Amino acid sequence: MSRGLPLLHRRRVLVVGAIGGVTCAAVAVGAAMAGQDGSGSSGDASTKAASTISCPDVTGSLPEIPAKAKAEVDRNLALLQTQIDEANKRLVSSAGEGGPNFVQNAILGPLADKRKSTLDRIAISIGRQAEKPQGLDALAECSLGGDAGAGQGSGGAAEPPATAPGTAEPTDPGSGAEDGGGSDAGAGNGTGTGQSISCPDVASKVGAVPAAAQAEVDRNIALLQTQIDEANKRLASSVGQGGPNFVQNAILGPLKDKRTSTIDRIRISISRQGATAPSGLDALAGCSLASG
């Protein structure tokens, strides 16, 4: 009996020690995992915080603005800021969508197209009253990083124009290189899904074109077809990418923005010659998927 008590005591000590060791190990593992989670969250938050859209300053690159053009220039400067704000919202809401080029294709690319049109409207507004500023197109491209919308100098909130005239010269890739061609979708491009992009015809809705504007109108009509062809290639090369809204966000949305700019250029080139610009063309900018 006297020998059994010390032995039992030793067993209890061993059991208690083992339980204590397991508990300490569990606490250590839990702390390590918590530390990893915390650092990961901080990293993600830092990444998201850093991923804002930064665009070149426009206000500082403008010459003296004539009094008669100031209101329109201010509206378009405010519109530049609105475009950045909308793109930043899209950047946040689409986190995790698409492939490695999603942000460029679905956000930065369309933003550059919108900015080109707005910058051209600013240049045209000033050019009506004074010497037209050159080189503003170089300020259209934006990138990730820095404070969103920094340096736009919009001068206060304002509503964008109800009908925004477009750019003066074609600036999209491939402009003016192709001849002819309407704005019908290039069907049968072998996307592998049996679908192609179909867009409303623009050429038949333009009406009579002044002789002095014919060449520019033809270039932009050809550009509309080039844009569709490029979108169909993107559709074919991106099969299986992204979520259910990928095609709309990365292909159809950017295509609509490009077509809006090009259609605006058609309208402006006609009105420059004193003719009545065709109305309702903006309604032809949107495209859709059709069975091939």
PDB file of C-alpha atoms in Angstrom:
ATOM      1  CA  MET A   1       0.000   0.000   0.000  1.00  0.00           C
ATOM      2  CA  SER A   2       2.743   2.424   0.884  1.00  0.00           C
ATOM      3  CA  ARG A   3       4.464   1.737  -2.475  1.00  0.00           C
ATOM      4  CA  GLY A   4       1.224   2.021  -4.531  1.00  0.00           C
ATOM      5  CA  LEU A   5       0.470   5.605  -3.543  1.00  0.00           C
ATOM      6  CA  PRO A   6       3.678   7.112  -4.917  1.00  0.00           C
ATOM      7  CA  LEU A   7       3.235   5.137  -8.168  1.00  0.00           C
ATOM      8  CA  LEU A   8      -0.353   6.370  -8.561  1.00  0.00           C
ATOM      9  CA  HIS A   9       0.806   9.872  -7.831  1.00  0.00           C
ATOM     10  CA  ARG A  10       3.486   9.632 -10.507  1.00  0.00           C
ATOM     11  CA  ARG A  11       0.896   8.432 -13.060  1.00  0.00           C
ATOM     12  CA  ARG A  12      -1.343  11.382 -12.270  1.00  0.00           C
ATOM     13  CA  VAL A  13       1.555  13.748 -12.692  1.00  0.00           C
ATOM     14  CA  LEU A  14       2.391  12.241 -16.101  1.00  0.00           C
ATOM     15  CA  VAL A  15      -1.236  12.446 -17.297  1.00  0.00           C
ATOM     16  CA  VAL A  16      -1.597  16.046 -16.142  1.00  0.00           C
ATOM     17  CA  GLY A  17       1.713  16.966 -17.745  1.00  0.00           C
ATOM     18  CA  ALA A  18       0.716  15.368 -21.041  1.00  0.00           C
ATOM     19  CA  ILE A  19      -2.625  17.205 -21.088  1.00  0.00           C
ATOM     20  CA  GLY A  20      -0.854  20.458 -20.297  1.00  0.00           C
ATOM     21  CA  GLY A  21       1.592  19.887 -23.129  1.00  0.00           C
ATOM     22  CA  VAL A  22      -1.194  19.211 -25.629  1.00  0.00           C
ATOM     23  CA  THR A  23      -3.062  22.330 -24.485  1.00  0.00           C
ATOM     24  CA  CYS A  24       0.028  24.498 -24.888  1.00  0.00           C
ATOM     25  CA  ALA A  25       0.668  23.091 -28.346  1.00  0.00           C
ATOM     26  CA  ALA A  26      -2.937  23.795 -29.363  1.00  0.00           C
ATOM     27  CA  VAL A  27      -2.676  27.352 -28.077  1.00  0.00           C
ATOM     28  CA  ALA A  28       0.574  27.868 -29.967  1.00  0.00           C
ATOM     29  CA  VAL A  29      -0.874  26.505 -33.219  1.00  0.00           C
ATOM     30  CA  GLY A  30      -3.996  28.630 -32.782  1.00  0.00           C
ATOM     31  CA  ALA A  31      -1.912  31.732 -32.192  1.00  0.00           C
ATOM     32  CA  ALA A  32       0.196  31.000 -35.240  1.00  0.00           C
ATOM     33  CA  MET A  33      -2.868  30.505 -37.405  1.00  0.00           C
ATOM     34  CA  ALA A  34      -4.424  33.690 -36.067  1.00  0.00           C
ATOM     35  CA  GLY A  35      -1.249  35.553 -36.858  1.00  0.00           C
ATOM     36  CA  GLN A  36      -1.280  34.213 -40.410  1.00  0.00           C
ATOM     37  CA  ASP A  37      -4.934  35.144 -40.884  1.00  0.00           C
ATOM     38  CA  GLY A  38      -4.333  38.612 -39.515  1.00  0.00           C
ATOM     39  CA  SER A  39      -1.367  39.224 -41.755  1.00  0.00           C
ATOM     40  CA  GLY A  40      -3.259  37.909 -44.771  1.00  0.00           C
ATOM     41  CA  SER A  41      -6.192  40.191 -44.091  1.00  0.00           C
ATOM     42  CA  SER A  42      -3.879  43.123 -43.667  1.00  0.00           C
ATOM     43  CA  GLY A  43      -2.157  42.229 -46.916  1.00  0.00           C
ATOM     44  CA  ASP A  44      -5.454  41.962 -48.769  1.00  0.00           C
ATOM     45  CA  ALA A  45      -6.642  45.243 -47.309  1.00  0.00           C
ATOM     46  CA  SER A  46      -3.402  46.929 -48.260  1.00  0.00           C
ATOM     47  CA  THR A  47      -3.645  45.551 -51.781  1.00  0.00           C
ATOM     48  CA  LYS A  48      -7.227  46.754 -52.150  1.00  0.00           C
ATOM     49  CA  ALA A  49      -6.335  50.129 -50.708  1.00  0.00           C
ATOM     50  CA  ALA A  50      -3.465  50.491 -53.164  1.00  0.00           C
ATOM     51  CA  SER A  51      -5.549  49.326 -56.128  1.00  0.00           C
ATOM     52  CA  THR A  52      -7.227  52.565 -57.067  1.00  0.00           C
ATOM     53  CA  ILE A  53      -7.253  54.147 -60.480  1.00  0.00           C
ATOM     54  CA  SER A  54      -4.908  57.044 -61.109  1.00  0.00           C
ATOM     55  CA  CYS A  55      -5.209  59.243 -64.209  1.00  0.00           C
ATOM     56  CA  PRO A  56      -3.027  62.072 -65.539  1.00  0.00           C
ATOM     57  CA  ASP A  57      -3.996  65.624 -64.588  1.00  0.00           C
ATOM     58  CA  VAL A  58      -5.901  67.408 -67.342  1.00  0.00           C
ATOM     59  CA  THR A  59      -6.569  70.841 -65.873  1.00  0.00           C
ATOM     60  CA  GLY A  60      -2.889  71.722 -65.656  1.00  0.00           C
ATOM     61  CA  SER A  61      -2.378  70.865 -69.316  1.00  0.00           C
ATOM     62  CA  LEU A  62      -5.077  73.189 -70.632  1.00  0.00           C
ATOM     63  CA  PRO A  63      -4.336  76.651 -72.038  1.00  0.00           C
ATOM     64  CA  GLU A  64      -6.295  79.709 -70.996  1.00  0.00           C
ATOM     65  CA  ILE A  65      -9.956  78.877 -71.484  1.00  0.00           C
ATOM     66  CA  PRO A  66     -12.099  81.416 -73.366  1.00  0.00           C
ATOM     67  CA  ALA A  67     -15.049  82.680 -71.321  1.00  0.00           C
ATOM     68  CA  LYS A  68     -17.573  81.332 -73.841  1.00  0.00           C
ATOM     69  CA  ALA A  69     -16.090  77.828 -73.596  1.00  0.00           C
ATOM     70  CA  LYS A  70     -15.620  77.714 -69.833  1.00  0.00           C
ATOM     71  CA  ALA A  71     -18.994  76.234 -68.902  1.00  0.00           C
ATOM     72  CA  GLU A  72     -18.648  73.365 -71.366  1.00  0.00           C
ATOM     73  CA  VAL A  73     -15.030  72.731 -70.397  1.00  0.00           C
ATOM     74  CA  ASP A  74     -15.982  72.646 -66.704  1.00  0.00           C
ATOM     75  CA  ARG A  75     -18.754  70.153 -67.427  1.00  0.00           C
ATOM     76  CA  ASN A  76     -16.329  67.854 -69.192  1.00  0.00           C
ATOM     77  CA  LEU A  77     -13.679  68.199 -66.491  1.00  0.00           C
ATOM     78  CA  ALA A  78     -16.334  67.151 -63.974  1.00  0.00           C
ATOM     79  CA  LEU A  79     -17.257  64.266 -66.266  1.00  0.00           C
ATOM     80  CA  LEU A  80     -13.639  63.069 -66.251  1.00  0.00           C
ATOM     81  CA  GLN A  81     -13.808  62.800 -62.461  1.00  0.00           C
ATOM     82  CA  THR A  82     -17.181  61.039 -62.628  1.00  0.00           C
ATOM     83  CA  GLN A  83     -15.708  58.484 -65.023  1.00  0.00           C
ATOM     84  CA  ILE A  84     -12.852  57.758 -62.615  1.00  0.00           C
ATOM     85  CA  ASP A  85     -15.229  57.430 -59.669  1.00  0.00           C
ATOM     86  CA  GLU A  86     -17.383  54.965 -61.609  1.00  0.00           C
ATOM     87  CA  ALA A  87     -14.324  52.968 -62.671  1.00  0.00           C
ATOM     88  CA  ASN A  88     -13.120  52.766 -59.060  1.00  0.00           C
ATOM     89  CA  LYS A  89     -16.544  51.489 -57.964  1.00  0.00           C
ATOM     90  CA  ARG A  90     -16.354  48.879 -60.707  1.00  0.00           C
ATOM     91  CA  LEU A  91     -12.859  47.937 -59.532  1.00  0.00           C
ATOM     92  CA  VAL A  92     -14.160  47.266 -56.026  1.00  0.00           C
ATOM     93  CA  SER A  93     -17.343  45.441 -57.055  1.00  0.00           C
ATOM     94  CA  SER A  94     -15.544  43.142 -59.510  1.00  0.00           C
ATOM     95  CA  ALA A  95     -12.757  41.990 -57.187  1.00  0.00           C
ATOM     96  CA  GLY A  96     -11.901  38.380 -57.998  1.00  0.00           C
ATOM     97  CA  GLU A  97     -13.649  38.339 -61.376  1.00  0.00           C
ATOM     98  CA  GLY A  98     -12.054  37.366 -64.678  1.00  0.00           C
ATOM     99  CA  GLY A  99      -8.513  36.454 -65.605  1.00  0.00           C
ATOM    100  CA  PRO A 100      -5.228  38.345 -65.347  1.00  0.00           C
ATOM    101  CA  ASN A 101      -6.278  40.895 -67.982  1.00  0.00           C
ATOM    102  CA  PHE A 102      -9.757  41.536 -66.599  1.00  0.00           C
ATOM    103  CA  VAL A 103      -9.011  44.963 -65.105  1.00  0.00           C
ATOM    104  CA  GLN A 104      -7.368  46.172 -68.309  1.00  0.00           C
ATOM    105  CA  ASN A 105     -10.068  44.819 -70.597  1.00  0.00           C
ATOM    106  CA  ALA A 106     -13.150  45.579 -68.511  1.00  0.00           C
ATOM    107  CA  ILE A 107     -12.188  48.741 -66.599  1.00  0.00           C
ATOM    108  CA  LEU A 108      -9.045  50.586 -67.726  1.00  0.00           C
ATOM    109  CA  GLY A 109      -9.642  50.092 -71.460  1.00  0.00           C
ATOM    110  CA  PRO A 110     -13.234  51.394 -71.420  1.00  0.00           C
ATOM    111  CA  LEU A 111     -12.167  54.254 -69.139  1.00  0.00           C
ATOM    112  CA  ALA A 112      -9.480  55.308 -71.638  1.00  0.00           C
ATOM    113  CA  ASP A 113     -12.070  55.326 -74.447  1.00  0.00           C
ATOM    114  CA  LYS A 114     -14.441  57.498 -72.423  1.00  0.00           C
ATOM    115  CA  ARG A 115     -11.640  59.873 -71.479  1.00  0.00           C
ATOM    116  CA  LYS A 116     -10.541  60.216 -75.117  1.00  0.00           C
ATOM    117  CA  SER A 117     -14.027  61.309 -76.100  1.00  0.00           C
ATOM    118  CA  THR A 118     -14.266  63.752 -73.202  1.00  0.00           C
ATOM    119  CA  LEU A 119     -10.801  65.192 -73.840  1.00  0.00           C
ATOM    120  CA  ASP A 120     -11.676  65.696 -77.492  1.00  0.00           C
ATOM    121  CA  ARG A 121     -14.838  67.525 -76.481  1.00  0.00           C
ATOM    122  CA  ILE A 122     -12.735  69.815 -74.300  1.00  0.00           C
ATOM    123  CA  ALA A 123     -10.331  70.486 -77.172  1.00  0.00           C
ATOM    124  CA  ILE A 124     -13.202  71.142 -79.582  1.00  0.00           C
ATOM    125  CA  SER A 125     -14.917  73.498 -77.112  1.00  0.00           C
ATOM    126  CA  ILE A 126     -11.772  75.591 -76.762  1.00  0.00           C
ATOM    127  CA  GLY A 127     -11.007  75.342 -80.491  1.00  0.00           C
ATOM    128  CA  ARG A 128     -14.325  76.972 -81.366  1.00  0.00           C
ATOM    129  CA  GLN A 129     -13.243  80.146 -79.546  1.00  0.00           C
ATOM    130  CA  ALA A 130      -9.432  80.036 -79.672  1.00  0.00           C
ATOM    131  CA  GLU A 131      -6.542  77.871 -80.779  1.00  0.00           C
ATOM    132  CA  LYS A 132      -7.385  74.210 -80.233  1.00  0.00           C
ATOM    133  CA  PRO A 133      -5.092  72.534 -77.667  1.00  0.00           C
ATOM    134  CA  GLN A 134      -3.055  69.605 -78.978  1.00  0.00           C
ATOM    135  CA  GLY A 135      -1.882  66.406 -77.359  1.00  0.00           C
ATOM    136  CA  LEU A 136      -4.697  65.937 -74.835  1.00  0.00           C
ATOM    137  CA  ASP A 137      -5.223  62.372 -76.080  1.00  0.00           C
ATOM    138  CA  ALA A 138      -1.964  61.452 -74.336  1.00  0.00           C
ATOM    139  CA  LEU A 139      -3.738  62.023 -71.013  1.00  0.00           C
ATOM    140  CA  ALA A 140      -6.451  59.445 -71.645  1.00  0.00           C
ATOM    141  CA  GLU A 141      -4.689  56.358 -70.304  1.00  0.00           C
ATOM    142  CA  CYS A 142      -4.996  55.548 -66.597  1.00  0.00           C
ATOM    143  CA  SER A 143      -3.377  52.921 -64.396  1.00  0.00           C
ATOM    144  CA  LEU A 144      -3.683  51.215 -61.028  1.00  0.00           C
ATOM    145  CA  GLY A 145      -2.017  52.727 -58.010  1.00  0.00           C
ATOM    146  CA  GLY A 146      -2.101  56.008 -56.134  1.00  0.00           C
ATOM    147  CA  ASP A 147      -5.150  57.977 -55.068  1.00  0.00           C
ATOM    148  CA  ALA A 148      -8.230  57.518 -57.192  1.00  0.00           C
ATOM    149  CA  GLY A 149      -9.010  60.431 -59.424  1.00  0.00           C
ATOM    150  CA  ALA A 150      -6.075  62.475 -58.256  1.00  0.00           C
ATOM    151  CA  GLY A 151      -5.258  65.698 -60.030  1.00  0.00           C
ATOM    152  CA  GLN A 152      -8.291  66.040 -62.256  1.00  0.00           C
ATOM    153  CA  GLY A 153      -9.164  69.541 -61.115  1.00  0.00           C
ATOM    154  CA  SER A 154     -12.774  69.211 -62.174  1.00  0.00           C
ATOM    155  CA  GLY A 155     -13.749  72.346 -60.316  1.00  0.00           C
ATOM    156  CA  GLY A 156     -16.923  70.965 -58.763  1.00  0.00           C
ATOM    157  CA  ALA A 157     -19.622  68.468 -59.501  1.00  0.00           C
ATOM    158  CA  ALA A 158     -21.664  68.896 -62.629  1.00  0.00           C
ATOM    159  CA  GLU A 159     -23.999  66.793 -64.662  1.00  0.00           C
ATOM    160  CA  PRO A 160     -22.473  65.337 -67.849  1.00  0.00           C
ATOM    161  CA  PRO A 161     -23.944  66.600 -71.109  1.00  0.00           C
ATOM    162  CA  ALA A 162     -27.112  64.788 -72.143  1.00  0.00           C
ATOM    163  CA  THR A 163     -25.750  64.146 -75.609  1.00  0.00           C
ATOM    164  CA  ALA A 164     -22.000  64.133 -75.674  1.00  0.00           C
ATOM    165  CA  PRO A 165     -20.370  64.949 -78.966  1.00  0.00           C
ATOM    166  CA  GLY A 166     -17.401  62.738 -79.655  1.00  0.00           C
ATOM    167  CA  THR A 167     -13.848  63.040 -80.784  1.00  0.00           C
ATOM    168  CA  ALA A 168     -12.575  64.896 -83.801  1.00  0.00           C
ATOM    169  CA  GLU A 169     -10.201  62.302 -85.204  1.00  0.00           C
ATOM    170  CA  PRO A 170     -10.286  58.484 -84.990  1.00  0.00           C
ATOM    171  CA  THR A 171      -7.923  57.432 -82.230  1.00  0.00           C
ATOM    172  CA  ASP A 172      -8.860  53.785 -81.775  1.00  0.00           C
ATOM    173  CA  PRO A 173      -6.481  51.093 -83.000  1.00  0.00           C
ATOM    174  CA  GLY A 174      -6.866  50.308 -86.651  1.00  0.00           C
ATOM    175  CA  SER A 175      -8.674  53.515 -87.576  1.00  0.00           C
ATOM    176  CA  GLY A 176      -8.577  54.565 -91.191  1.00  0.00           C
ATOM    177  CA  ALA A 177      -6.647  51.528 -92.374  1.00  0.00           C
ATOM    178  CA  GLU A 178      -9.587  49.572 -93.720  1.00  0.00           C
ATOM    179  CA  ASP A 179     -11.932  50.586 -96.499  1.00  0.00           C
ATOM    180  CA  GLY A 180     -15.673  50.235 -96.641  1.00  0.00           C
ATOM    181  CA  GLY A 181     -17.602  47.820 -94.508  1.00  0.00           C
ATOM    182  CA  GLY A 182     -20.735  48.409 -92.526  1.00  0.00           C
ATOM    183  CA  SER A 183     -21.283  47.858 -88.851  1.00  0.00           C
ATOM    184  CA  ASP A 184     -22.878  44.426 -89.151  1.00  0.00           C
ATOM    185  CA  ALA A 185     -21.359  41.782 -86.896  1.00  0.00           C
ATOM    186  CA  GLY A 186     -18.698  39.535 -88.327  1.00  0.00           C
ATOM    187  CA  ALA A 187     -20.518  36.258 -87.935  1.00  0.00           C
ATOM    188  CA  GLY A 188     -19.004  32.830 -88.377  1.00  0.00           C
ATOM    189  CA  ASN A 189     -15.744  33.579 -86.597  1.00  0.00           C
ATOM    190  CA  GLY A 190     -15.474  30.146 -85.034  1.00  0.00           C
ATOM    191  CA  THR A 191     -15.686  31.071 -81.377  1.00  0.00           C
ATOM    192  CA  GLY A 192     -16.240  27.460 -80.403  1.00  0.00           C
ATOM    193  CA  THR A 193     -19.453  28.436 -78.629  1.00  0.00           C
ATOM    194  CA  GLY A 194     -21.558  29.031 -81.735  1.00  0.00           C
ATOM    195  CA  GLN A 195     -21.907  32.709 -80.818  1.00  0.00           C
ATOM    196  CA  SER A 196     -20.707  35.927 -82.380  1.00  0.00           C
ATOM    197  CA  ILE A 197     -21.251  39.613 -81.677  1.00  0.00           C
ATOM    198  CA  SER A 198     -24.058  41.336 -83.527  1.00  0.00           C
ATOM    199  CA  CYS A 199     -24.350  45.123 -83.682  1.00  0.00           C
ATOM    200  CA  PRO A 200     -26.946  47.433 -85.240  1.00  0.00           C
ATOM    201  CA  ASP A 201     -26.106  48.784 -88.682  1.00  0.00           C
ATOM    202  CA  VAL A 202     -24.923  52.390 -88.586  1.00  0.00           C
ATOM    203  CA  ALA A 203     -24.072  53.151 -92.224  1.00  0.00           C
ATOM    204  CA  SER A 204     -27.691  52.953 -93.360  1.00  0.00           C
ATOM    205  CA  LYS A 205     -28.789  55.364 -90.610  1.00  0.00           C
ATOM    206  CA  VAL A 206     -26.282  58.130 -91.308  1.00  0.00           C
ATOM    207  CA  GLY A 207     -28.184  59.629 -94.225  1.00  0.00           C
ATOM    208  CA  ALA A 208     -26.723  62.149 -96.675  1.00  0.00           C
ATOM    209  CA  VAL A 209     -23.074  62.925 -95.988  1.00  0.00           C
ATOM    210  CA  PRO A 210     -21.471  66.199 -97.191  1.00  0.00           C
ATOM    211  CA  ALA A 211     -18.682  65.576 -99.695  1.00  0.00           C
ATOM    212  CA  ALA A 212     -16.129  67.260 -97.435  1.00  0.00           C
ATOM    213  CA  ALA A 213     -16.983  64.853 -94.595  1.00  0.00           C
ATOM    214  CA  GLN A 214     -17.257  61.665 -96.652  1.00  0.00           C
ATOM    215  CA  ALA A 215     -13.686  60.448 -96.133  1.00  0.00           C
ATOM    216  CA  GLU A 216     -13.826  60.851 -92.350  1.00  0.00           C
ATOM    217  CA  VAL A 217     -17.249  59.228 -92.145  1.00  0.00           C
ATOM    218  CA  ASP A 218     -16.006  56.282 -94.224  1.00  0.00           C
ATOM    219  CA  ARG A 219     -12.989  55.858 -91.936  1.00  0.00           C
ATOM    220  CA  ASN A 220     -15.209  55.712 -88.889  1.00  0.00           C
ATOM    221  CA  ILE A 221     -17.714  53.347 -90.517  1.00  0.00           C
ATOM    222  CA  ALA A 222     -14.775  51.043 -91.290  1.00  0.00           C
ATOM    223  CA  LEU A 223     -13.556  51.459 -87.709  1.00  0.00           C
ATOM    224  CA  LEU A 224     -16.910  50.254 -86.379  1.00  0.00           C
ATOM    225  CA  GLN A 225     -16.406  46.996 -88.258  1.00  0.00           C
ATOM    226  CA  THR A 226     -12.815  46.712 -87.038  1.00  0.00           C
ATOM    227  CA  GLN A 227     -14.026  47.078 -83.461  1.00  0.00           C
ATOM    228  CA  ILE A 228     -16.539  44.264 -83.956  1.00  0.00           C
ATOM    229  CA  ASP A 229     -13.894  42.013 -85.493  1.00  0.00           C
ATOM    230  CA  GLU A 230     -11.562  42.639 -82.556  1.00  0.00           C
ATOM    231  CA  ALA A 231     -14.365  41.955 -80.067  1.00  0.00           C
ATOM    232  CA  ASN A 232     -15.170  38.671 -81.819  1.00  0.00           C
ATOM    233  CA  LYS A 233     -11.511  37.641 -81.589  1.00  0.00           C
ATOM    234  CA  ARG A 234     -11.582  38.469 -77.881  1.00  0.00           C
ATOM    235  CA  LEU A 235     -14.760  36.420 -77.535  1.00  0.00           C
ATOM    236  CA  ALA A 236     -13.059  33.439 -79.170  1.00  0.00           C
ATOM    237  CA  SER A 237      -9.829  33.697 -77.170  1.00  0.00           C
ATOM    238  CA  SER A 238     -11.524  34.103 -73.790  1.00  0.00           C
ATOM    239  CA  VAL A 239     -13.854  31.092 -73.855  1.00  0.00           C
ATOM    240  CA  GLY A 240     -14.180  29.726 -70.323  1.00  0.00           C
ATOM    241  CA  GLN A 241     -12.764  32.799 -68.598  1.00  0.00           C
ATOM    242  CA  GLY A 242     -14.457  34.737 -65.829  1.00  0.00           C
ATOM    243  CA  GLY A 243     -17.900  34.505 -64.309  1.00  0.00           C
ATOM    244  CA  PRO A 244     -21.395  34.798 -65.789  1.00  0.00           C
ATOM    245  CA  ASN A 245     -20.962  38.537 -66.517  1.00  0.00           C
ATOM    246  CA  PHE A 246     -17.519  38.269 -68.079  1.00  0.00           C
ATOM    247  CA  VAL A 247     -18.613  38.756 -71.696  1.00  0.00           C
ATOM    248  CA  GLN A 248     -20.730  41.780 -70.809  1.00  0.00           C
ATOM    249  CA  ASN A 249     -18.080  43.396 -68.619  1.00  0.00           C
ATOM    250  CA  ALA A 250     -14.939  42.562 -70.598  1.00  0.00           C
ATOM    251  CA  ILE A 251     -16.186  42.527 -74.207  1.00  0.00           C
ATOM    252  CA  LEU A 252     -19.647  43.961 -74.882  1.00  0.00           C
ATOM    253  CA  GLY A 253     -19.312  46.878 -72.445  1.00  0.00           C
ATOM    254  CA  PRO A 254     -15.959  48.096 -73.801  1.00  0.00           C
ATOM    255  CA  LEU A 255     -17.212  47.595 -77.370  1.00  0.00           C
ATOM    256  CA  LYS A 256     -20.212  49.817 -76.673  1.00  0.00           C
ATOM    257  CA  ASP A 257     -17.950  52.568 -75.317  1.00  0.00           C
ATOM    258  CA  LYS A 258     -15.765  52.430 -78.428  1.00  0.00           C
ATOM    259  CA  ARG A 259     -18.770  52.480 -80.729  1.00  0.00           C
ATOM    260  CA  THR A 260     -20.253  55.455 -78.873  1.00  0.00           C
ATOM    261  CA  SER A 261     -17.038  57.423 -79.429  1.00  0.00           C
ATOM    262  CA  THR A 262     -16.855  56.458 -83.096  1.00  0.00           C
ATOM    263  CA  ILE A 263     -20.514  57.251 -83.742  1.00  0.00           C
ATOM    264  CA  ASP A 264     -20.010  60.641 -82.095  1.00  0.00           C
ATOM    265  CA  ARG A 265     -17.115  61.327 -84.461  1.00  0.00           C
ATOM    266  CA  ILE A 266     -19.348  60.531 -87.416  1.00  0.00           C
ATOM    267  CA  ARG A 267     -21.962  62.971 -86.188  1.00  0.00           C
ATOM    268  CA  ILE A 268     -19.414  65.728 -85.522  1.00  0.00           C
ATOM    269  CA  SER A 269     -17.723  65.330 -88.921  1.00  0.00           C
ATOM    270  CA  ILE A 270     -21.096  65.886 -90.608  1.00  0.00           C
ATOM    271  CA  SER A 271     -22.127  68.845 -88.460  1.00  0.00           C
ATOM    272  CA  ARG A 272     -18.773  70.577 -89.060  1.00  0.00           C
ATOM    273  CA  GLN A 273     -19.770  71.045 -92.682  1.00  0.00           C
ATOM    274  CA  GLY A 274     -22.935  72.893 -91.754  1.00  0.00           C
ATOM    275  CA  ALA A 275     -25.211  69.922 -92.356  1.00  0.00           C
ATOM    276  CA  THR A 276     -27.735  68.636 -89.844  1.00  0.00           C
ATOM    277  CA  ALA A 277     -26.140  65.868 -87.820  1.00  0.00           C
ATOM    278  CA  PRO A 278     -28.115  62.614 -87.779  1.00  0.00           C
ATOM    279  CA  SER A 279     -29.961  62.054 -84.512  1.00  0.00           C
ATOM    280  CA  GLY A 280     -30.479  58.855 -82.579  1.00  0.00           C
ATOM    281  CA  LEU A 281     -27.212  57.210 -83.577  1.00  0.00           C
ATOM    282  CA  ASP A 282     -26.229  56.666 -79.934  1.00  0.00           C
ATOM    283  CA  ALA A 283     -28.968  54.065 -79.715  1.00  0.00           C
ATOM    284  CA  LEU A 284     -26.958  51.941 -82.160  1.00  0.00           C
ATOM    285  CA  ALA A 285     -23.897  51.643 -79.905  1.00  0.00           C
ATOM    286  CA  GLY A 286     -24.966  48.595 -77.887  1.00  0.00           C
ATOM    287  CA  CYS A 287     -24.263  45.112 -79.240  1.00  0.00           C
ATOM    288  CA  SER A 288     -25.305  41.626 -78.180  1.00  0.00           C
ATOM    289  CA  LEU A 289     -24.433  37.960 -78.600  1.00  0.00           C
ATOM    290  CA  ALA A 290     -26.074  36.075 -81.425  1.00  0.00           C
ATOM    291  CA  SER A 291     -25.948  32.412 -82.434  1.00  0.00           C
ATOM    292  CA  GLY A 292     -23.384  31.891 -85.142  1.00  0.00           C
TER     293      GLY A 292
END
